[in-house]
PDB file of C-alpha atoms and ligand atoms in Angstrom:
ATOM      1  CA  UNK A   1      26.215  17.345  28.181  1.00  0.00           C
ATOM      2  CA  UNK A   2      24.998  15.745  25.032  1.00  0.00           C
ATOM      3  CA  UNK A   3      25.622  12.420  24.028  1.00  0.00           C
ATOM      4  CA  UNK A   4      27.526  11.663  20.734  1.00  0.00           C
ATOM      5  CA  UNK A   5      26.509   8.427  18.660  1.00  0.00           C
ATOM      6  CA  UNK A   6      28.505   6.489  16.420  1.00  0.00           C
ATOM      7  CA  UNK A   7      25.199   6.093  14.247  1.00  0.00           C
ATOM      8  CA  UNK A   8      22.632   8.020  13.297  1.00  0.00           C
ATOM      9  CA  UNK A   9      18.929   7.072  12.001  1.00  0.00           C
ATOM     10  CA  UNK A  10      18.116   9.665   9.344  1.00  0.00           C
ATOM     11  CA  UNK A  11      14.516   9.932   9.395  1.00  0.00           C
ATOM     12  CA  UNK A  12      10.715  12.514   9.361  1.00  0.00           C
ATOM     13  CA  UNK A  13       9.397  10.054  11.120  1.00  0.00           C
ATOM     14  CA  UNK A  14       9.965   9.546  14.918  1.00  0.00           C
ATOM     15  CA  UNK A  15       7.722   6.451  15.354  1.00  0.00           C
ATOM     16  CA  UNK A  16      10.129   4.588  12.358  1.00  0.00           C
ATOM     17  CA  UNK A  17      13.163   5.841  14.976  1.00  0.00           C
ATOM     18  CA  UNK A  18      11.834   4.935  18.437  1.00  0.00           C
ATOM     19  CA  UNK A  19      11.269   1.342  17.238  1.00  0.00           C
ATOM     20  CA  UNK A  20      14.982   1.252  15.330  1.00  0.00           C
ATOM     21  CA  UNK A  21      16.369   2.520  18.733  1.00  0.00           C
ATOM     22  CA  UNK A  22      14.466  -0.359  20.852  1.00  0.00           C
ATOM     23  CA  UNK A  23      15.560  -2.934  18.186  1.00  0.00           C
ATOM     24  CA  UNK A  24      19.198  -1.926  18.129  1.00  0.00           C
ATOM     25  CA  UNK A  25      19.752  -1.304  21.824  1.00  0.00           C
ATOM     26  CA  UNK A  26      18.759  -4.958  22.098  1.00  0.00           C
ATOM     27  CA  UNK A  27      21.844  -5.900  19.848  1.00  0.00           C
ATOM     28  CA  UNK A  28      24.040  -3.044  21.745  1.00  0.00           C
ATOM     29  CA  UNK A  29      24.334  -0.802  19.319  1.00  0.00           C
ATOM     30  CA  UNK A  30      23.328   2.868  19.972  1.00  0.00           C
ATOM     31  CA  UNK A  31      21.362   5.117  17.863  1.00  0.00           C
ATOM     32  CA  UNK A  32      21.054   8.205  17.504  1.00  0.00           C
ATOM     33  CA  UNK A  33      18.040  10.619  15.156  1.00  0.00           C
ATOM     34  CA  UNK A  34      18.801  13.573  12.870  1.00  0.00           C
ATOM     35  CA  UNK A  35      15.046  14.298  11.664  1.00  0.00           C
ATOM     36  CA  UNK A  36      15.170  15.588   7.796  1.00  0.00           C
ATOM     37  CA  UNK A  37      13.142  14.738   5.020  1.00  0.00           C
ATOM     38  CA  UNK A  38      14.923  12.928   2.501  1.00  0.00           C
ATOM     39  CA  UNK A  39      14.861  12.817  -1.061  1.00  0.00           C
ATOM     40  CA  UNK A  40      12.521   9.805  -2.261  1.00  0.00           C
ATOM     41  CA  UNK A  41      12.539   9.067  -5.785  1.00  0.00           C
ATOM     42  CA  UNK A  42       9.637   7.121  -7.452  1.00  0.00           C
ATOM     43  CA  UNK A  43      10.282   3.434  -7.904  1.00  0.00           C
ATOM     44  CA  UNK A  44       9.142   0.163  -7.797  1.00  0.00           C
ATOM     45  CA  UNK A  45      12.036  -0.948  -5.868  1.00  0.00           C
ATOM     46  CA  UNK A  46      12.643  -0.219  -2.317  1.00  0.00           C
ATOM     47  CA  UNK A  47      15.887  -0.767  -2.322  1.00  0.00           C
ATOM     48  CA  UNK A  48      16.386   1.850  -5.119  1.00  0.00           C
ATOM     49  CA  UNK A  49      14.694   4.353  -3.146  1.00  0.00           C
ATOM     50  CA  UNK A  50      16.570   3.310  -0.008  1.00  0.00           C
ATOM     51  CA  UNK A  51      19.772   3.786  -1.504  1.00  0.00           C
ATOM     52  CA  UNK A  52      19.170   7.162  -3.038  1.00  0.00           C
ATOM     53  CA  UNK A  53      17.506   8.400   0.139  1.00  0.00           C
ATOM     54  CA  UNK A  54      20.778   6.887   1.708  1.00  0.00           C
ATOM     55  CA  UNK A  55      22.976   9.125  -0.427  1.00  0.00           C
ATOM     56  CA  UNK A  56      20.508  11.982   0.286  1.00  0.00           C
ATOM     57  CA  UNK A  57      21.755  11.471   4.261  1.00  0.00           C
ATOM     58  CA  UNK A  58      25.171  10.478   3.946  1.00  0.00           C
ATOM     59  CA  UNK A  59      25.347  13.854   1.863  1.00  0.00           C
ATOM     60  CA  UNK A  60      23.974  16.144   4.242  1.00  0.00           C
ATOM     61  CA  UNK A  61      25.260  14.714   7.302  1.00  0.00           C
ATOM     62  CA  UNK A  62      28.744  13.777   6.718  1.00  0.00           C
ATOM     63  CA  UNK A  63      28.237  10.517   9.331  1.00  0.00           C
ATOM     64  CA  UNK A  64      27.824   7.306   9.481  1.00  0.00           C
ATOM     65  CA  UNK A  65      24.110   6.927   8.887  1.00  0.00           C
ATOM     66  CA  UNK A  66      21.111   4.388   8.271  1.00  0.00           C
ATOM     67  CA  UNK A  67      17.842   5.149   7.170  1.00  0.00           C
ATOM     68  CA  UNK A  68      14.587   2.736   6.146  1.00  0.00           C
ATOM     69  CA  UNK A  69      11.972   2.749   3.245  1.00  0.00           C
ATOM     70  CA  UNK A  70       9.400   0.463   3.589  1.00  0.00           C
ATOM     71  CA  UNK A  71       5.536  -0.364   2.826  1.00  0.00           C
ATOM     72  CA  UNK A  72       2.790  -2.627   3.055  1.00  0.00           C
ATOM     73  CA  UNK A  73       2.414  -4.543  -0.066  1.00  0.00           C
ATOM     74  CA  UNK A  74      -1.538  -6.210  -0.263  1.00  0.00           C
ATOM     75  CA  UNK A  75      -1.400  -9.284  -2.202  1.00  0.00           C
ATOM     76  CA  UNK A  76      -4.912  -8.937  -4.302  1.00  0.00           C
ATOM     77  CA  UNK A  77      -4.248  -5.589  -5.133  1.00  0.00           C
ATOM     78  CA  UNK A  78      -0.915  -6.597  -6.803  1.00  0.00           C
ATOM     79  CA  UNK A  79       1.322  -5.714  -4.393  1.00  0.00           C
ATOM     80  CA  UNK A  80      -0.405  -1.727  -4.075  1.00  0.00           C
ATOM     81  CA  UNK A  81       0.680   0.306  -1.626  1.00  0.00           C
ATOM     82  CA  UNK A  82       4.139  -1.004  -1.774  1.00  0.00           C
ATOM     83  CA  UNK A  83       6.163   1.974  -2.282  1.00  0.00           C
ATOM     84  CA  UNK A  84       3.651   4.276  -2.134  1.00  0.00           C
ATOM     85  CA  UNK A  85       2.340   3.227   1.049  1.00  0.00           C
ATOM     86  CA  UNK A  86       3.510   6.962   2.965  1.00  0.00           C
ATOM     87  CA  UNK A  87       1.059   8.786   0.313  1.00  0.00           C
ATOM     88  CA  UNK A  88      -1.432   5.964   0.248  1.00  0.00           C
ATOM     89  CA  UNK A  89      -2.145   6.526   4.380  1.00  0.00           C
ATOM     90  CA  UNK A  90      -1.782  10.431   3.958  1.00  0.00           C
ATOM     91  CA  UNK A  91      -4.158  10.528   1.336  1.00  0.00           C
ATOM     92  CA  UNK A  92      -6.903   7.514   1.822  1.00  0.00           C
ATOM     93  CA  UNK A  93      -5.780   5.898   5.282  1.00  0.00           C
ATOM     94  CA  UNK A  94      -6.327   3.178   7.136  1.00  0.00           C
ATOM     95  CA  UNK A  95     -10.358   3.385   6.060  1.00  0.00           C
ATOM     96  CA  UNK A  96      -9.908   3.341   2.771  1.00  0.00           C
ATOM     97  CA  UNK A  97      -7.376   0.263   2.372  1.00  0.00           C
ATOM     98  CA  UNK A  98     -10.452  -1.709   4.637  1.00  0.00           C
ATOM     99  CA  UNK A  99     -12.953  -0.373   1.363  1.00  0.00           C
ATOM    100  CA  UNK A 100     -10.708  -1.348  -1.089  1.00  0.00           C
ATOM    101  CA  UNK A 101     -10.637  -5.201   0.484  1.00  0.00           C
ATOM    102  CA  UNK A 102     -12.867  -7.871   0.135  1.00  0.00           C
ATOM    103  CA  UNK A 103     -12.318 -11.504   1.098  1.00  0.00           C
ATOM    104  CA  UNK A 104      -8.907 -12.332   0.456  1.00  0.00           C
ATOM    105  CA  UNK A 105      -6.533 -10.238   2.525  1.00  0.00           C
ATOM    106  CA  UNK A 106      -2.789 -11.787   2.825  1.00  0.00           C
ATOM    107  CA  UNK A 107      -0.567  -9.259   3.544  1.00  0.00           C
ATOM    108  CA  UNK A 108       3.248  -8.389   4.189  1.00  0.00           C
ATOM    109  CA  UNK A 109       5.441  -5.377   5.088  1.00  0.00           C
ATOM    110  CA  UNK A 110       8.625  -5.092   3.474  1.00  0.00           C
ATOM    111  CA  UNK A 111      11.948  -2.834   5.232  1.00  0.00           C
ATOM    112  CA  UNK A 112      14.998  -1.727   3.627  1.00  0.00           C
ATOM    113  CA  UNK A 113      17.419  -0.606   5.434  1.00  0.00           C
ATOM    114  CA  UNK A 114      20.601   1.302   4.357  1.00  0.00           C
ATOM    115  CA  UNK A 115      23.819   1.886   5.720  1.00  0.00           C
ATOM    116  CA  UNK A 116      25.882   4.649   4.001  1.00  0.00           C
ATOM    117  CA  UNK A 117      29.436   5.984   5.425  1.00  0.00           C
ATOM    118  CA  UNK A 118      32.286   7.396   3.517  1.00  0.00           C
ATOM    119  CA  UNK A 119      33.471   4.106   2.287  1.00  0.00           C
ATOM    120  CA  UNK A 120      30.261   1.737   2.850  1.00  0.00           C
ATOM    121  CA  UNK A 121      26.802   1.236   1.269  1.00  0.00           C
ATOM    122  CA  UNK A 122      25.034  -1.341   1.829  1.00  0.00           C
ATOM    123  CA  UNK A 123      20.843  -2.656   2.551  1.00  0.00           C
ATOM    124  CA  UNK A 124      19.311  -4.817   4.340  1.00  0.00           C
ATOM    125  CA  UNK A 125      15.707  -6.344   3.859  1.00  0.00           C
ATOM    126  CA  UNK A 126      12.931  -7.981   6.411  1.00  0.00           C
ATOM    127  CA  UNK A 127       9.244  -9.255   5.763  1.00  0.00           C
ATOM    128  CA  UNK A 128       6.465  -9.775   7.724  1.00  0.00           C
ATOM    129  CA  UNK A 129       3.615 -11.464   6.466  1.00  0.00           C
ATOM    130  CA  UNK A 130       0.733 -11.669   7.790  1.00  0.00           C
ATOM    131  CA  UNK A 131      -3.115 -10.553   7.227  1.00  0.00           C
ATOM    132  CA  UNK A 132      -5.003  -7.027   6.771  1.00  0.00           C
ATOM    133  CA  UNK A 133      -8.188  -7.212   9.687  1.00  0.00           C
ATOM    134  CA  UNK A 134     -11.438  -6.927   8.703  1.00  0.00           C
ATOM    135  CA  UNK A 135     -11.840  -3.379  11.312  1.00  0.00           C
ATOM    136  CA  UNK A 136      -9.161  -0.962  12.668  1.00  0.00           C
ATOM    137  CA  UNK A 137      -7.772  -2.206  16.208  1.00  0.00           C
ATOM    138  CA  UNK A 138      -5.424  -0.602  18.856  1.00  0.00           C
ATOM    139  CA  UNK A 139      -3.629   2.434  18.532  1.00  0.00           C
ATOM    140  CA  UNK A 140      -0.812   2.153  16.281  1.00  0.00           C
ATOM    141  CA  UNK A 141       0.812   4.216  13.965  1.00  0.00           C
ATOM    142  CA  UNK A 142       0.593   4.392  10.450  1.00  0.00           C
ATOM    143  CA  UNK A 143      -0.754   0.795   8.829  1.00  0.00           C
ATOM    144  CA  UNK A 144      -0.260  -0.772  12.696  1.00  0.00           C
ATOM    145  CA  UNK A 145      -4.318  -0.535  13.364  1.00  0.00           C
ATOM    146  CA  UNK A 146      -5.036  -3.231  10.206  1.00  0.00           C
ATOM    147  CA  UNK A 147      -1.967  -5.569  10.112  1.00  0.00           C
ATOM    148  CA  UNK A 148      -2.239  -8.922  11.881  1.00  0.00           C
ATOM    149  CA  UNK A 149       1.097 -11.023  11.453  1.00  0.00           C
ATOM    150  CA  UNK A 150       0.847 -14.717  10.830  1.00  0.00           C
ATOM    151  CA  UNK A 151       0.740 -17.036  13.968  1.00  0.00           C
ATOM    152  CA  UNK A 152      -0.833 -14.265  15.877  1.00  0.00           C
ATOM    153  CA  UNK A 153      -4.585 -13.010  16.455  1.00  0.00           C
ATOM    154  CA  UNK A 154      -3.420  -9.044  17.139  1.00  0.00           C
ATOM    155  CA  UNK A 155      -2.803  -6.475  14.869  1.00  0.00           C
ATOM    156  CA  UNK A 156       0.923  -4.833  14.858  1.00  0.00           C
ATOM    157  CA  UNK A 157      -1.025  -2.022  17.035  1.00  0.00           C
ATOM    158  CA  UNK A 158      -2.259  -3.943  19.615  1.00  0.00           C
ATOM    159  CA  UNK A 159       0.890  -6.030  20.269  1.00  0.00           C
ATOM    160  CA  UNK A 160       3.485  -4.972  22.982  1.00  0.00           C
ATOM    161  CA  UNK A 161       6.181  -7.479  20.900  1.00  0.00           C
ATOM    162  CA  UNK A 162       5.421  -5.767  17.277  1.00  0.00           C
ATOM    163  CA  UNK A 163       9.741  -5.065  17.609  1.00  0.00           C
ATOM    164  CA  UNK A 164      10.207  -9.025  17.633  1.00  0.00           C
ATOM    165  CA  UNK A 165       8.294 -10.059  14.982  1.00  0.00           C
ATOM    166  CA  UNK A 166       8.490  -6.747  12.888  1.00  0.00           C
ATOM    167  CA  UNK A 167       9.902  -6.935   9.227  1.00  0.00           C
ATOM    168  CA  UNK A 168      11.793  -3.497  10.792  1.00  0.00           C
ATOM    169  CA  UNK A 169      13.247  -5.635  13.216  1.00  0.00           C
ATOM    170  CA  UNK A 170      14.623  -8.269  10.849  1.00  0.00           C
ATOM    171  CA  UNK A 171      16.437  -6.142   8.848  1.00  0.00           C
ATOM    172  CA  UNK A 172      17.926  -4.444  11.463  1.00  0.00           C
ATOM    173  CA  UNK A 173      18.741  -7.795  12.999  1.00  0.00           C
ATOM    174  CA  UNK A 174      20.690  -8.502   9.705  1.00  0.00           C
ATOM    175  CA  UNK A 175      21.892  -5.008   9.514  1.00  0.00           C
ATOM    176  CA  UNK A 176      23.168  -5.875  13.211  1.00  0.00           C
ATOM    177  CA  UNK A 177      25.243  -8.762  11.906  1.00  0.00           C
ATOM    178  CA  UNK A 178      26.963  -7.153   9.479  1.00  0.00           C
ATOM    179  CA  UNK A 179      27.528  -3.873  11.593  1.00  0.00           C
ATOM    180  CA  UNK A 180      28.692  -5.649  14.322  1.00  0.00           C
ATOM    181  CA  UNK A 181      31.888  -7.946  12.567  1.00  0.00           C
ATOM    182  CA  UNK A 182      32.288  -4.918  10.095  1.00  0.00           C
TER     183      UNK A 182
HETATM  184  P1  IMP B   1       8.523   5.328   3.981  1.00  0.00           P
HETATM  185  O1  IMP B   1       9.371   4.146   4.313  1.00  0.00           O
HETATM  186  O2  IMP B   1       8.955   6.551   4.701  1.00  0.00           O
HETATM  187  O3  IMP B   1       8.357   5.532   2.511  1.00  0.00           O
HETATM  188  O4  IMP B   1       7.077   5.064   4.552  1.00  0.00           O
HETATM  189  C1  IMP B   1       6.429   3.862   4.422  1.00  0.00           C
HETATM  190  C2  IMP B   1       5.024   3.989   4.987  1.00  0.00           C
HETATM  191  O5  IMP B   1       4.580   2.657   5.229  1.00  0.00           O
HETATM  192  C3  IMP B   1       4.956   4.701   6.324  1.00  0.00           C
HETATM  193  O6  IMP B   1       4.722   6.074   6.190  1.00  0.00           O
HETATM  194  C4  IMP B   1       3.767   4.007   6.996  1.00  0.00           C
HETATM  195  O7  IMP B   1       2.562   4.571   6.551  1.00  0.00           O
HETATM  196  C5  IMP B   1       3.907   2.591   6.447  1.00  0.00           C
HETATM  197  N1  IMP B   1       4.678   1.741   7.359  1.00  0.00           N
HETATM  198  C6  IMP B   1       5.941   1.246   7.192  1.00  0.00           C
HETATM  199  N2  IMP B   1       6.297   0.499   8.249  1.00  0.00           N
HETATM  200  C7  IMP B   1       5.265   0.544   9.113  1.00  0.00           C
HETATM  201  C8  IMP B   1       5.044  -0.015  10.400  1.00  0.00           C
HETATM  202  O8  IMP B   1       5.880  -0.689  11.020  1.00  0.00           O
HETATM  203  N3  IMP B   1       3.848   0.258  10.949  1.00  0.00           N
HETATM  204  C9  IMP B   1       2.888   0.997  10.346  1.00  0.00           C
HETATM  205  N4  IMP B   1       3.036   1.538   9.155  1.00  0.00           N
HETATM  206  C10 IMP B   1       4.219   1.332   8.524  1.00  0.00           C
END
């Protein structure tokens, strides 16, 4: 019999679910994945984006829904990939951030999630700062391989606690919150 969920993560990508699932099991709340490609207009803001990809869901789906936008923003290249971190990795990777670096290499990722309903919208944000390594290392997804958070020696990918330290985890942790007492 299949299983209905009171929430759904709205998402293309499955790696992005399978750690919102982890995180919000561990707060008892049960997720469940419609895979679609959203709309995702260009901004500098990631909540903007959110919220319009958000809509996109809500409108499709008819259900409660959250979904994420997110990137790694590199502090001496301004900030770059930010929002544009999805085609930044499809297009030069992992490889080519390492090129662009030299010595200064702070860090964070930035996640926004949103929560649309019929009545409700409403984002969350989390950060994780931290350092990009000087070489790839473990075998993460996306940016995971060459993002070291601070107080730690390990990159994201190499870490079997990235979902307690994750800026995907604390949003989600304040999405809980709310959710939770809503
Ligand atoms: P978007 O939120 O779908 O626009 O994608 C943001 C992009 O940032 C992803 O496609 C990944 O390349 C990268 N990204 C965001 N969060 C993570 C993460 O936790 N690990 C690795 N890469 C990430």
């Amino acid at each position: 019999m299949r299983k209905s969920f009171d929430l759904f993560f709205v998402s293309s990508n499955n790696h992005k679910y399978q750690e919102a699932k982890s995180i919000l099991d561990s707060f008892g709340i049960d997720l469940g994945f419609l895979k679609s490609n959203l709309e995702e207009i260009q901004s500098d803001s990631l909540r903007d984006i959110a919220v319009v990809k958000a809509q996109d869901a809500f409108s499709k789906f008819k259900r409660p829904i959250v979904i994420e936008d997110g990137g790694l923003f590199i502090n001496s290249l301004d900030g770059f990939p930010g929002p544009y971190s999805s085609y930044v990795f499809k297009t030069i990777g992992n490889k080519g951030i390492l090129n662009l670096l030299k010595k200064s290499r702070g860090a964070k990722f930035v996640s926004v999630i949103t929560f649309c309903d019929d009545a409700t919208l409403q984002s969350f944000e989390g950060k994780s700062s931290g350092k990009i390594s000087e070489i790839q290392k473990g075998k993460g997804w996306g940016y995971d391989p060459i993002f070291i958070p601070d107080n730690v020696t390990k990159t994201f990918a190499e870490l079997n606690n990235k979902n307690k330290l994750s800026h995907r985890y604390k949003a989600l942790k304040e999405f809980s919150k709310w959710y939770l007492h809503k």
